[in-house]
XYZ file of C-alpha atoms in Angstrom:
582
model
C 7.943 12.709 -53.779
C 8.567 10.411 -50.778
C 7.283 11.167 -47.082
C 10.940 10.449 -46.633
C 14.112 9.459 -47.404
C 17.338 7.849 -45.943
C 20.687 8.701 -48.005
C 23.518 6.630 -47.952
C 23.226 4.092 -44.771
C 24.786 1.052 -43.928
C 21.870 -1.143 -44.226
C 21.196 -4.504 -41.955
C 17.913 -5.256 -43.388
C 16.947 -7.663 -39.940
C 17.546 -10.935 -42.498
C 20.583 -11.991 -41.373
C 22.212 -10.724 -44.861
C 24.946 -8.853 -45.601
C 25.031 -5.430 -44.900
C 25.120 -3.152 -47.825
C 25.668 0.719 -48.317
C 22.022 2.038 -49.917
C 19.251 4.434 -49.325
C 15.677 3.866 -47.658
C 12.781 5.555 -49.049
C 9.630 5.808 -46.335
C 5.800 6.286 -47.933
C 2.576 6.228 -45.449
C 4.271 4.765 -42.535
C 6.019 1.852 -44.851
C 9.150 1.290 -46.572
C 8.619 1.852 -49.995
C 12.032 1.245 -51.934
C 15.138 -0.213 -50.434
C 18.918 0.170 -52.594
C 19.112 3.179 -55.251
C 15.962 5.994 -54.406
C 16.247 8.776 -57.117
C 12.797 10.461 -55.955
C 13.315 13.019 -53.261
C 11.757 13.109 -49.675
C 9.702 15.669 -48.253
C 12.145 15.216 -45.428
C 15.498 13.804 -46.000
C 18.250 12.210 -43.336
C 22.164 11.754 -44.291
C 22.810 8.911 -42.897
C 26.547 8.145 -44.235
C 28.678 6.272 -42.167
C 25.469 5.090 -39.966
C 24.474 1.598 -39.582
C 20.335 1.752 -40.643
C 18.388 -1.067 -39.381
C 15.167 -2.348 -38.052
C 13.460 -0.756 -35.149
C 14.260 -3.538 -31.816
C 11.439 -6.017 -30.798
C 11.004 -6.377 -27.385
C 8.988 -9.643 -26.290
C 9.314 -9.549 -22.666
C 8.340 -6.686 -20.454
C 5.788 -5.348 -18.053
C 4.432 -2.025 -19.409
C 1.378 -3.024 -18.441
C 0.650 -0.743 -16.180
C 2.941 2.356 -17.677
C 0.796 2.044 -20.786
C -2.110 3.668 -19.584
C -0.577 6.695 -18.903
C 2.921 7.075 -20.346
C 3.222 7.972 -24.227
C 6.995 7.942 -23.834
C 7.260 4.401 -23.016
C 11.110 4.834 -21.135
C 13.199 3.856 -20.953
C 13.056 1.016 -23.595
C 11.899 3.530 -26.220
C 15.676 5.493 -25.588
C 17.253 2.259 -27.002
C 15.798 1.937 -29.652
C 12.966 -0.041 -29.087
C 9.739 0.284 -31.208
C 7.771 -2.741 -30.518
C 7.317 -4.380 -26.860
C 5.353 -7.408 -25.779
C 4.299 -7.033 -22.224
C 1.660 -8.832 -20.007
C 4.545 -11.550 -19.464
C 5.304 -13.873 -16.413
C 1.338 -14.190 -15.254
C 0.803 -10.749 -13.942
C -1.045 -7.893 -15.313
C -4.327 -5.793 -15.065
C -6.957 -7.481 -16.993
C -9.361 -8.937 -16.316
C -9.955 -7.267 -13.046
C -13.306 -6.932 -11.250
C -13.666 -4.275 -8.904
C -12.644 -5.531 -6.042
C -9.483 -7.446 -6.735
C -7.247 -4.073 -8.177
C -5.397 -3.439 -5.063
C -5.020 -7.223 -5.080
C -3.400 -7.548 -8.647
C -1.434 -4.541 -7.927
C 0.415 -6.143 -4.458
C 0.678 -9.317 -6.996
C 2.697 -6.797 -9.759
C 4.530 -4.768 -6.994
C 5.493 -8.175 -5.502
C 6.575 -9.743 -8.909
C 7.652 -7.340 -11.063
C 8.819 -4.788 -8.185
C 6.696 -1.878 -9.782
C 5.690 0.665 -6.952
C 2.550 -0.252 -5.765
C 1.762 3.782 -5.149
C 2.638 4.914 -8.446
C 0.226 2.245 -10.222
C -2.494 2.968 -7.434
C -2.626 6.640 -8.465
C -1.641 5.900 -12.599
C -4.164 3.944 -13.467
C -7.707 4.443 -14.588
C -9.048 1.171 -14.735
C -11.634 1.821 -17.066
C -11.747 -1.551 -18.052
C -13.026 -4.990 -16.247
C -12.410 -7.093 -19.320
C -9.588 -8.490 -21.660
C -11.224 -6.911 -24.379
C -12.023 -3.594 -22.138
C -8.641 -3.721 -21.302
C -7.402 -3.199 -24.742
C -9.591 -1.150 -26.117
C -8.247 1.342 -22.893
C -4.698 0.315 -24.085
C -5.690 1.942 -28.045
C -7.163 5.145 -26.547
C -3.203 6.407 -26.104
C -0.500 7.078 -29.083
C 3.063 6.310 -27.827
C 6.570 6.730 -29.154
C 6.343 2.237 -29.551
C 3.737 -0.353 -30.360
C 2.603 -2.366 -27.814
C 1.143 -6.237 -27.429
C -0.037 -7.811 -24.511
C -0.513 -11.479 -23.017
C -3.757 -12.331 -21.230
C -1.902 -12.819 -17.856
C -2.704 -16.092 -15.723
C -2.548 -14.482 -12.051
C -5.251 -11.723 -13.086
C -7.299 -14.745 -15.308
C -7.306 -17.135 -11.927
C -8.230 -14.326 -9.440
C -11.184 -13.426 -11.924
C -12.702 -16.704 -11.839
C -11.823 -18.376 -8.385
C -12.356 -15.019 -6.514
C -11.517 -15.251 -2.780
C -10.763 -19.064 -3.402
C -7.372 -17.890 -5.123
C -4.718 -18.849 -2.061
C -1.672 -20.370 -2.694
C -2.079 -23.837 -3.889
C -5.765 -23.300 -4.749
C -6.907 -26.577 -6.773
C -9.620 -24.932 -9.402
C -12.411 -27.064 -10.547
C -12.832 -28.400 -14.040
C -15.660 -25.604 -14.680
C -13.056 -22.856 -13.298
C -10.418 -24.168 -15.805
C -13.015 -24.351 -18.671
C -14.108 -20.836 -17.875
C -10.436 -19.967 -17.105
C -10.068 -20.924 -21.034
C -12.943 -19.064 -22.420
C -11.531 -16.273 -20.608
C -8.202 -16.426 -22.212
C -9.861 -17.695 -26.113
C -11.862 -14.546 -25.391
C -8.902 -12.211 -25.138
C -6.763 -13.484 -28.119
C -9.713 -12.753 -30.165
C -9.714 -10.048 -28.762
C -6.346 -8.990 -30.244
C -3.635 -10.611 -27.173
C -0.971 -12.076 -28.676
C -0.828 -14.842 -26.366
C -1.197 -16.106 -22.584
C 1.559 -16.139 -19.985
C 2.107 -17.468 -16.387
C 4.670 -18.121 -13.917
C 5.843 -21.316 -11.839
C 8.814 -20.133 -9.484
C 9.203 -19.263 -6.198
C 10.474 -15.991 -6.731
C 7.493 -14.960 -7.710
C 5.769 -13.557 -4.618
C 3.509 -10.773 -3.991
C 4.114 -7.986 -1.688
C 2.833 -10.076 0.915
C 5.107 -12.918 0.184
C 2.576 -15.263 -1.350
C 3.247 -17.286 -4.129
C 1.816 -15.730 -7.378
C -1.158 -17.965 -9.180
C -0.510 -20.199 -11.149
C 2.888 -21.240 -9.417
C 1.729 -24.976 -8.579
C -0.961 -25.526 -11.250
C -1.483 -28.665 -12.635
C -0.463 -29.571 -15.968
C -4.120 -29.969 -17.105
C -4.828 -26.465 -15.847
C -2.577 -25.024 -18.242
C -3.413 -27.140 -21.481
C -6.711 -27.257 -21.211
C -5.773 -22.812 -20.940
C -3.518 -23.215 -23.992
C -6.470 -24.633 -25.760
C -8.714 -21.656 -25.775
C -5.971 -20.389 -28.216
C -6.096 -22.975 -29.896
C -9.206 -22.496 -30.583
C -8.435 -19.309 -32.152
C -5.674 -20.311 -33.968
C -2.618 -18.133 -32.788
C -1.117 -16.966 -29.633
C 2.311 -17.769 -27.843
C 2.467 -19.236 -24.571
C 4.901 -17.447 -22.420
C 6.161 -18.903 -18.950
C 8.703 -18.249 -16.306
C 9.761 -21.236 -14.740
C 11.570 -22.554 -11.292
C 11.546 -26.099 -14.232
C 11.583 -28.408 -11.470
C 11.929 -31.931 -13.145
C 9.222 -33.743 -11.416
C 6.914 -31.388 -12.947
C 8.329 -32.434 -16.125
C 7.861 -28.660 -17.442
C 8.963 -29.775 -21.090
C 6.269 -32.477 -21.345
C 3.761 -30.643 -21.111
C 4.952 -27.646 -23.180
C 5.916 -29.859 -25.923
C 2.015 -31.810 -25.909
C 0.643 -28.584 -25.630
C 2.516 -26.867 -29.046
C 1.744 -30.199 -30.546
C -1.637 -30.441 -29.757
C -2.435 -26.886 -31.024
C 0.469 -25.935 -33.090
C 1.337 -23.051 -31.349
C 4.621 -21.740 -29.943
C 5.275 -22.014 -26.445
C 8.417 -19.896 -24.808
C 10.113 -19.594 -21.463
C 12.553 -17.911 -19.476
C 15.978 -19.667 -20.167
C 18.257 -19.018 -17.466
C 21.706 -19.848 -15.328
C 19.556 -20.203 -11.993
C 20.422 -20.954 -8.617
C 16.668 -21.364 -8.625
C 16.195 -23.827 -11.205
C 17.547 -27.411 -10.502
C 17.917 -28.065 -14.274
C 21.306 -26.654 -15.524
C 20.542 -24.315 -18.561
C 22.501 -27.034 -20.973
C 20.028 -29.302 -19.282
C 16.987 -26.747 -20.613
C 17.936 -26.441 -23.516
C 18.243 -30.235 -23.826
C 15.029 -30.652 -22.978
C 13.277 -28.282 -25.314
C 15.624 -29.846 -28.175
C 14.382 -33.494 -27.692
C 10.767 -32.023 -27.277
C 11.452 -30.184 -30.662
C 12.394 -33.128 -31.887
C 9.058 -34.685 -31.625
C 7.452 -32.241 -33.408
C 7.017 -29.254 -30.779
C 7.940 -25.796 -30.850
C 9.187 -24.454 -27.757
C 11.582 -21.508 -27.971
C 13.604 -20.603 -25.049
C 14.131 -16.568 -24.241
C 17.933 -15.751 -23.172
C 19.408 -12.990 -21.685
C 22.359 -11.127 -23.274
C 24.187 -10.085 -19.598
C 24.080 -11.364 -16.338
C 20.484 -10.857 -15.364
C 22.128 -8.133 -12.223
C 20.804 -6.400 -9.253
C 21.958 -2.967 -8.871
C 21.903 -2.534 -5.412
C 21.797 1.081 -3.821
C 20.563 2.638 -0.542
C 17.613 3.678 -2.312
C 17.196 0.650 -4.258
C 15.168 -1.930 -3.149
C 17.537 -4.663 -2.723
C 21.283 -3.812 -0.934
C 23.549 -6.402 1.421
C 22.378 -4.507 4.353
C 18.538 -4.650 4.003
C 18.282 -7.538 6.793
C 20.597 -6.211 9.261
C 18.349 -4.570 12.573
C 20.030 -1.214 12.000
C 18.796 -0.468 8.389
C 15.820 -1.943 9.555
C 15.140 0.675 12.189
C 16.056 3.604 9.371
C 14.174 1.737 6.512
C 11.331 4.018 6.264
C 13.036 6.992 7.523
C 12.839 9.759 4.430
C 16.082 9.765 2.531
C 17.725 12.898 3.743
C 17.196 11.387 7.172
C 18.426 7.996 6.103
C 21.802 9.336 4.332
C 22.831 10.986 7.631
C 22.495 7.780 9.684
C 24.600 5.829 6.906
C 27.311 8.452 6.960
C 27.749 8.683 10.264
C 31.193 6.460 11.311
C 29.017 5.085 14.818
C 25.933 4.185 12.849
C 28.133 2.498 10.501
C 30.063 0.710 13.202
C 26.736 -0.304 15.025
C 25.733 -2.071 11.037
C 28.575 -3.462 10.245
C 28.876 -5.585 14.036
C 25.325 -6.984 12.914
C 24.051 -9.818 11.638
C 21.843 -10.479 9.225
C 18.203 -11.373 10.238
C 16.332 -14.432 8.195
C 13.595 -14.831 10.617
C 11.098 -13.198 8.263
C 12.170 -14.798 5.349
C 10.465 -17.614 3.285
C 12.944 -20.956 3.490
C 12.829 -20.671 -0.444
C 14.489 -17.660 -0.913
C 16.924 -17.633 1.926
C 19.592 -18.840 -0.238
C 18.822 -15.973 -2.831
C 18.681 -13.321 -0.211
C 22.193 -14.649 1.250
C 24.001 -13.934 -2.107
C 22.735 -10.360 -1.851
C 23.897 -10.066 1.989
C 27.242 -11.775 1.639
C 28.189 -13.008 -2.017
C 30.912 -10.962 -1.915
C 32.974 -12.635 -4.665
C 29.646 -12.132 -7.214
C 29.239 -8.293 -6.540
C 31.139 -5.100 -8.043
C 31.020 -1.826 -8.213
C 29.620 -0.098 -10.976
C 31.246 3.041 -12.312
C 31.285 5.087 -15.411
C 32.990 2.842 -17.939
C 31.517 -0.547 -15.985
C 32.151 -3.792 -17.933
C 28.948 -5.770 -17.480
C 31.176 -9.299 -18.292
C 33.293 -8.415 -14.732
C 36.317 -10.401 -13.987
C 37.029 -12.087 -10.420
C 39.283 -9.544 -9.563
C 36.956 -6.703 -9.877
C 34.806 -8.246 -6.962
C 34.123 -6.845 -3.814
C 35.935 -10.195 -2.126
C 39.057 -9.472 -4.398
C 39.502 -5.300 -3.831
C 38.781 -5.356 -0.244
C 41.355 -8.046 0.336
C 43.510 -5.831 -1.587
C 42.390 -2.866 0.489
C 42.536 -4.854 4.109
C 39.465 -4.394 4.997
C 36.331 -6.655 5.469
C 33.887 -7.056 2.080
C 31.298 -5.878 4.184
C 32.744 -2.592 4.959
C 34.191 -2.193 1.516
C 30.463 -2.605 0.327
C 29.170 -0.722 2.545
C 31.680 2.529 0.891
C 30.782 1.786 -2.307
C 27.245 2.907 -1.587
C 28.038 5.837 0.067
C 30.001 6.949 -2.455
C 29.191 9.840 -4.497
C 26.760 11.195 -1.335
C 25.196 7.704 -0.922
C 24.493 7.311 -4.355
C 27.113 4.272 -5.307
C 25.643 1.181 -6.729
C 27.039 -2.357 -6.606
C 26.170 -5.013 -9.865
C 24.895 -8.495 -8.857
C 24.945 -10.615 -11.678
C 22.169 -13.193 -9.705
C 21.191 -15.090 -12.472
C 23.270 -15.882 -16.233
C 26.732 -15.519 -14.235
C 27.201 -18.840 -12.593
C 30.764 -19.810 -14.701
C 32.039 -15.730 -14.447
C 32.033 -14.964 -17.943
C 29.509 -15.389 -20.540
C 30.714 -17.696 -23.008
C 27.959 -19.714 -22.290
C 25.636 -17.684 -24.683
C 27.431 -17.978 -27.503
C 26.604 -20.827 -29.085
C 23.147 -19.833 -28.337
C 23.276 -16.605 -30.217
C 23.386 -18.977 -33.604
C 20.606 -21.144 -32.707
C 16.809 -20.722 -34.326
C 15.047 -22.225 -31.281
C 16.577 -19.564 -29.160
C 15.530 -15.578 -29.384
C 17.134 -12.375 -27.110
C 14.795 -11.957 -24.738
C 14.340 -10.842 -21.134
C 14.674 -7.284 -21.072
C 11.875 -7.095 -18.239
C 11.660 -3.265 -19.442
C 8.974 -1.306 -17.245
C 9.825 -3.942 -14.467
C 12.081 -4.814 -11.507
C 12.242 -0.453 -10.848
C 14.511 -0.425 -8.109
C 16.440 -3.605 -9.057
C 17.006 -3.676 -12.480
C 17.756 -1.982 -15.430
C 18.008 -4.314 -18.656
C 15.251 -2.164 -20.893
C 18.832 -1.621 -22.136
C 19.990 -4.912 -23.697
C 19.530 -3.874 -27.216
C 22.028 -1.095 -26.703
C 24.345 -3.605 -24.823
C 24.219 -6.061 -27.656
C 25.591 -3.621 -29.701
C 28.120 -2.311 -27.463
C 29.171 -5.629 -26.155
C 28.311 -8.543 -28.032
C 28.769 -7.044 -31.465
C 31.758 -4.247 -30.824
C 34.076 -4.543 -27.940
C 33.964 -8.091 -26.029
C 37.383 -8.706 -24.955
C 36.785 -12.153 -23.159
C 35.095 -14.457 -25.206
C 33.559 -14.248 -29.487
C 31.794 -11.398 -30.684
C 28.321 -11.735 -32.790
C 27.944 -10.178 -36.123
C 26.488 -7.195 -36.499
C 23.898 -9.084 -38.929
C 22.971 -11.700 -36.822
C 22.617 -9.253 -33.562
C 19.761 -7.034 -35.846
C 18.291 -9.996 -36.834
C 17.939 -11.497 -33.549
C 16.398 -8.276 -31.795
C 13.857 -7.703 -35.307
C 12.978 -10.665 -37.227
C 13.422 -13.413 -34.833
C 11.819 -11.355 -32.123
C 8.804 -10.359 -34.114
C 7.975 -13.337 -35.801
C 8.055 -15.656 -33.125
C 4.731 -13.496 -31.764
C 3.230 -13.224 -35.125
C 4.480 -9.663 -36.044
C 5.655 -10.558 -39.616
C 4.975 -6.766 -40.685
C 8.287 -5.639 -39.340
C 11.562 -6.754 -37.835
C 12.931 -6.232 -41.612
C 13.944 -2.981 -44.142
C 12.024 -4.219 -47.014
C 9.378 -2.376 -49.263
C 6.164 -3.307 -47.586
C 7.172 -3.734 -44.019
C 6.657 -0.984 -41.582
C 8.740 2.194 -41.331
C 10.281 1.084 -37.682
C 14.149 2.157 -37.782
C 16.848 2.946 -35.635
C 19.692 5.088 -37.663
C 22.825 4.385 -35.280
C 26.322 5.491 -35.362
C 27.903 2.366 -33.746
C 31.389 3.792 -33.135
C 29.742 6.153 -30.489
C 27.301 3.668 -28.393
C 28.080 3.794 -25.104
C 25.277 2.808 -21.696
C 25.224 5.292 -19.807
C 25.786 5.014 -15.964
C 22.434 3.591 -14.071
C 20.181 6.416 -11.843
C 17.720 6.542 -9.718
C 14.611 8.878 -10.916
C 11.389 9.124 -8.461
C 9.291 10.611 -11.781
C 6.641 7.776 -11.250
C 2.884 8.769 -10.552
C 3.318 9.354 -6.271
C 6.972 10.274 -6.672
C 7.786 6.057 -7.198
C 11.322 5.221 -8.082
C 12.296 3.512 -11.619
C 16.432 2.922 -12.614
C 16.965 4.262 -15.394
C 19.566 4.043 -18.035
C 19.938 5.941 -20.760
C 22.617 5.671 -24.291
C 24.999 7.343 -26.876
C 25.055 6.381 -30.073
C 20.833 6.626 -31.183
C 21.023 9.194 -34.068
C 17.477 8.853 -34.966
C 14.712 6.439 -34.287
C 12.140 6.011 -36.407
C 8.428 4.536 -35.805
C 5.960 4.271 -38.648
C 7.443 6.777 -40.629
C 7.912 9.350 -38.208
C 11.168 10.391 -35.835
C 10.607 9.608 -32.712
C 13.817 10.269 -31.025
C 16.824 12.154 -32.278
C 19.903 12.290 -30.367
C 18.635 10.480 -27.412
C 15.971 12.860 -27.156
C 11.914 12.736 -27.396
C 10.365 14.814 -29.989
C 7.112 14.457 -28.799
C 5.726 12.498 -31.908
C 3.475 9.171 -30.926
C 3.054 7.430 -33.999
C 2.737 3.895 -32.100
C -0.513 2.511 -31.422
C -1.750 -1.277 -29.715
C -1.325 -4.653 -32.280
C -4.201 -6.625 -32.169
C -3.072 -10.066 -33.132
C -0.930 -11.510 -36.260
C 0.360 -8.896 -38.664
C 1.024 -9.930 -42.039
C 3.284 -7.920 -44.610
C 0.252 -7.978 -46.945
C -2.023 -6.167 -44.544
C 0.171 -3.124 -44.274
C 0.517 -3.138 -48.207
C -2.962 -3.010 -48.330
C -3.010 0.402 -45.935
C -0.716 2.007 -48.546
């Protein structure tokens, strides 16, 4: 008899082939038979009419903190989600000596936009070490595995100490022992080293995160020490300024050691190479024998602005300054008050605190009116010009500003406005679709755990599905094949994970059961369920029958069952090793 077994499914094995109609049966946390199972199960799921497929791979987000105290994992765990990758972009927790953990947490809160309070009072730090640091991260089951990069901010702080300012110049013996440090970690079980290079990048006290203006030989002579190990992907974020000549680098460096290197492939008003441009680049670097794979985002990569959001259109104007640390009850009676409004609205906008780098950025979110919209129940995250702010309050008579300024009181000052900043540029996302059929390209950039009062894209699995594979209107849907492939296989083996991303005997149990007529987002909130009462959006979905990790239902009907079957990878995983555990 089978631990368990799945009747009668649609089955997208994660391949790229066609989907059949078959059952699944599950043995010791592995797939054991895949087509025609006439054993029974000790527990067995009816999954007519359901699409059956891999459990999602998630390569970029920053859990890293949430990890060492959340089993739940949220919200990419409610979409599906049974592998992440976190430690990405340069920041993270390890290695950390005593006195620099306020300092790496100001560099995550900064970055990432994680409350700075809630990982004060969540985290142990029972580690000082890479290899401390994971052995902390296996002490807790959760509803998802999780990997981890050995993060360059935490790495550089470690070794140059108080000598870590922005634009530091490290000695050779601080890069060789930055090296050792990160060679240390991937044998350590890290599935890589990441870092980040753009000016967005800032910790809370507006400094530029390590690792922004590093030399080239800095990071090679890093990318080394893995291979010296022989594995590891090296992850970066990127302003790709073209005198740094990003790609020339990247592509010596996965020559040199014949590892993968991957980075943040964006529409950027931050980037001065056009994405066409990137991907350009990476393909003539490829060329020469390189492997560089460039991450992409499904969606606009969109602030959701809110009162109680960290980012809105008002943030620099004197009046919300004056209220801007006001408790919320107090704050909501100033904004819906018509004189307080009045008193806002004749303001402007006040840059004198503002870094000259970002000004541009921060004047999209005060007055891009013609790149913001509203976001309601049924919102349409491929908006058309005239559902924009500039557009309806033309339509209304009234100024954008006010119109804006409405929208967020709405529903007692809990309205939200979507600001496509980056992956928007042309207004529709055509862009992206030749790019969904290329191998040197994965979907990436989910930023799950991250960006908490920003941004809530934990949920792009669930939007490819809704979107991309079911009901885009504007442009060429994806196949339903080629989406599950993308967010399994191509996803997992790209960091070494060849033990699952696919519903074959051998792999791991990891499976989402979905009913893809009723997936639906739900609308964005605001929850303050962070240790110290910190804020996270969150976004939850229809359409999740069952999700299953290692065997074992995790979720059912959108709901945890309070089963953690998920533990920490250490390294490559090969489909042979798990055959061996049965």
């Amino acid at each position: 008899m089978h631990d368990m077994v799945i009747r009668g499914g649609t089955i997208v094995d994660g391949t790229g082939a066609t989907r059949f109609t078959g059952d699944i049966a599950i043995d010791n946390g592995l797939i054991s038979q895949v087509g025609k199972v006439s054993g029974s199960g000790k527990e067995e799921i009816d999954a007519a009419g359901m699409v059956v497929a891999p459990g999602w791979v998630d390569v970029h987000t920053h859990y890293d903190g949430q990890a060492t105290w959340d089993q739940e994992m949220a919200p990419s765990s409610w979409h599906g989600v049974t592998t992440v990758v976190m430690g990405n972009c340069g920041v993270g927790f390890a290695p950390a000596k005593p006195d620099r953990h306020e300092w790496l947490i100001s560099l995550m809160e900064g970055v990432e936009d994680i409350p700075g309070t809630a990982l004060s009072e969540g985290m142990s730090w029972n580690w000082e070490t890479f290899p401390e640091y994971l052995d902390e991260l296996e002490r807790m089951p959760r509803t998802v595995d999780i990997g981890t990069h050995v993060p360059h901010g935490a790495v550089r702080a470690y070794v140059l100490g108080d000598r870590e300012q922005p634009g530091a110049i490290p000695t050779t013996e601080d890069i060789a022992e930055m090296s050792r440090i990160v060679e240390e970690g991937v044998r350590a079980g890290a599935l890589g080293f990441s870092t980040s290079r753009t000016v967005l990048h800032r910790s809370i006290d507006g400094e530029l995160v390590p690792g922004t203006t590093a030399t080239a030989e800095e990071l090679i002579e890093i990318g080394r020490g893995m291979g010296r190990v022989g594995y590891g992907v090296f992850e970066m974020a990127s302003d790709l300024m073209r005198e740094w000549d990003e790609f020339g680098w990247m592509g010596k460096l996965s020559r040199e050691t014949g590892l993968p290197v991957t980075f943040a492939a964006l529409q950027s008003i931050a980037k001065e190479q056009p994405l066409e441009e990137q991907i350009e680049r990476m393909r003539a670097e490829n060329d020469n024998g390189a492997n560089i794979v460039a991450q992409i985002a499904l969606r606009g990569n969109g602030i959701i602005m809110a009162w109680q959001g960290t980012v809105h259109p008002f943030r620099l104007r004197p009046s919300w300054q004056a209220i801007a640390e006001l408790p919320w009850a107090e704050q909501k009676a100033k904004l819906l008050d018509p004189a307080f409004k009045a008193q806002l609205l004749s303001e402007a906008d006040d840059y004198s605190e503002v870094p000259e780098e970002i000004r541009g950025v921060l004047a999209v979110v005060a007055s891009g009116w013609t790149m913001q919209f509203e976001m309601d129940d049924d919102f349409d995250y491929e908006p058309q010009q005239d559902a924009s702010i500039a557009t309806l309050s033309a339509a209304k008579g009234v100024s954008p500003a006010e119109y804006a300024y409405d929208m967020l009181c709405a529903n007692d000052g809990t309205g939200f406005i979507y600001l496509p900043l980056l992956n928007y540029a042309d207004g529709n996302l055509d862009f992206l679709e030749a790019l969904q059929e290329s191998d040197d390209t994965v979907n990436s950039l989910s930023d799950g755990g991250a960006h908490c009062g920003t941004i809530c894209d934990a949920a792009s699995p669930t939007f490819m599905l809704q979107h991309w594979v079911r009901d885009r209107k504007r442009g060429k849907r994806i196949s339903l094949e080629n989406a599950v492939k993308r967010q399994c296989r191509d996803t997992a083996v790209l960091y070494g994970l060849e033990d699952r991303g696919v519903l074959a005997p051998g792999y791991l149990a990891d499976l989402n059961i979905i009913d893809l007529d009723k997936v639906k987002l739900g609308k964005p909130w605001l929850a303050f369920d962070l240790p110290a009462g910190g804020k996270r959006l969150l976004q939850k979905a229809d359409g999740y029958v069952c999700t299953i990790k290692s065997g074992q239902v995790t979720f059912k009907n959108g709901e945890c069952l309070g089963v953690y079957p998920g533990g920490l990878i250490r390294g490559p995983q090969r489909v042979e090793m798990a055959i061996a555990a049965e």
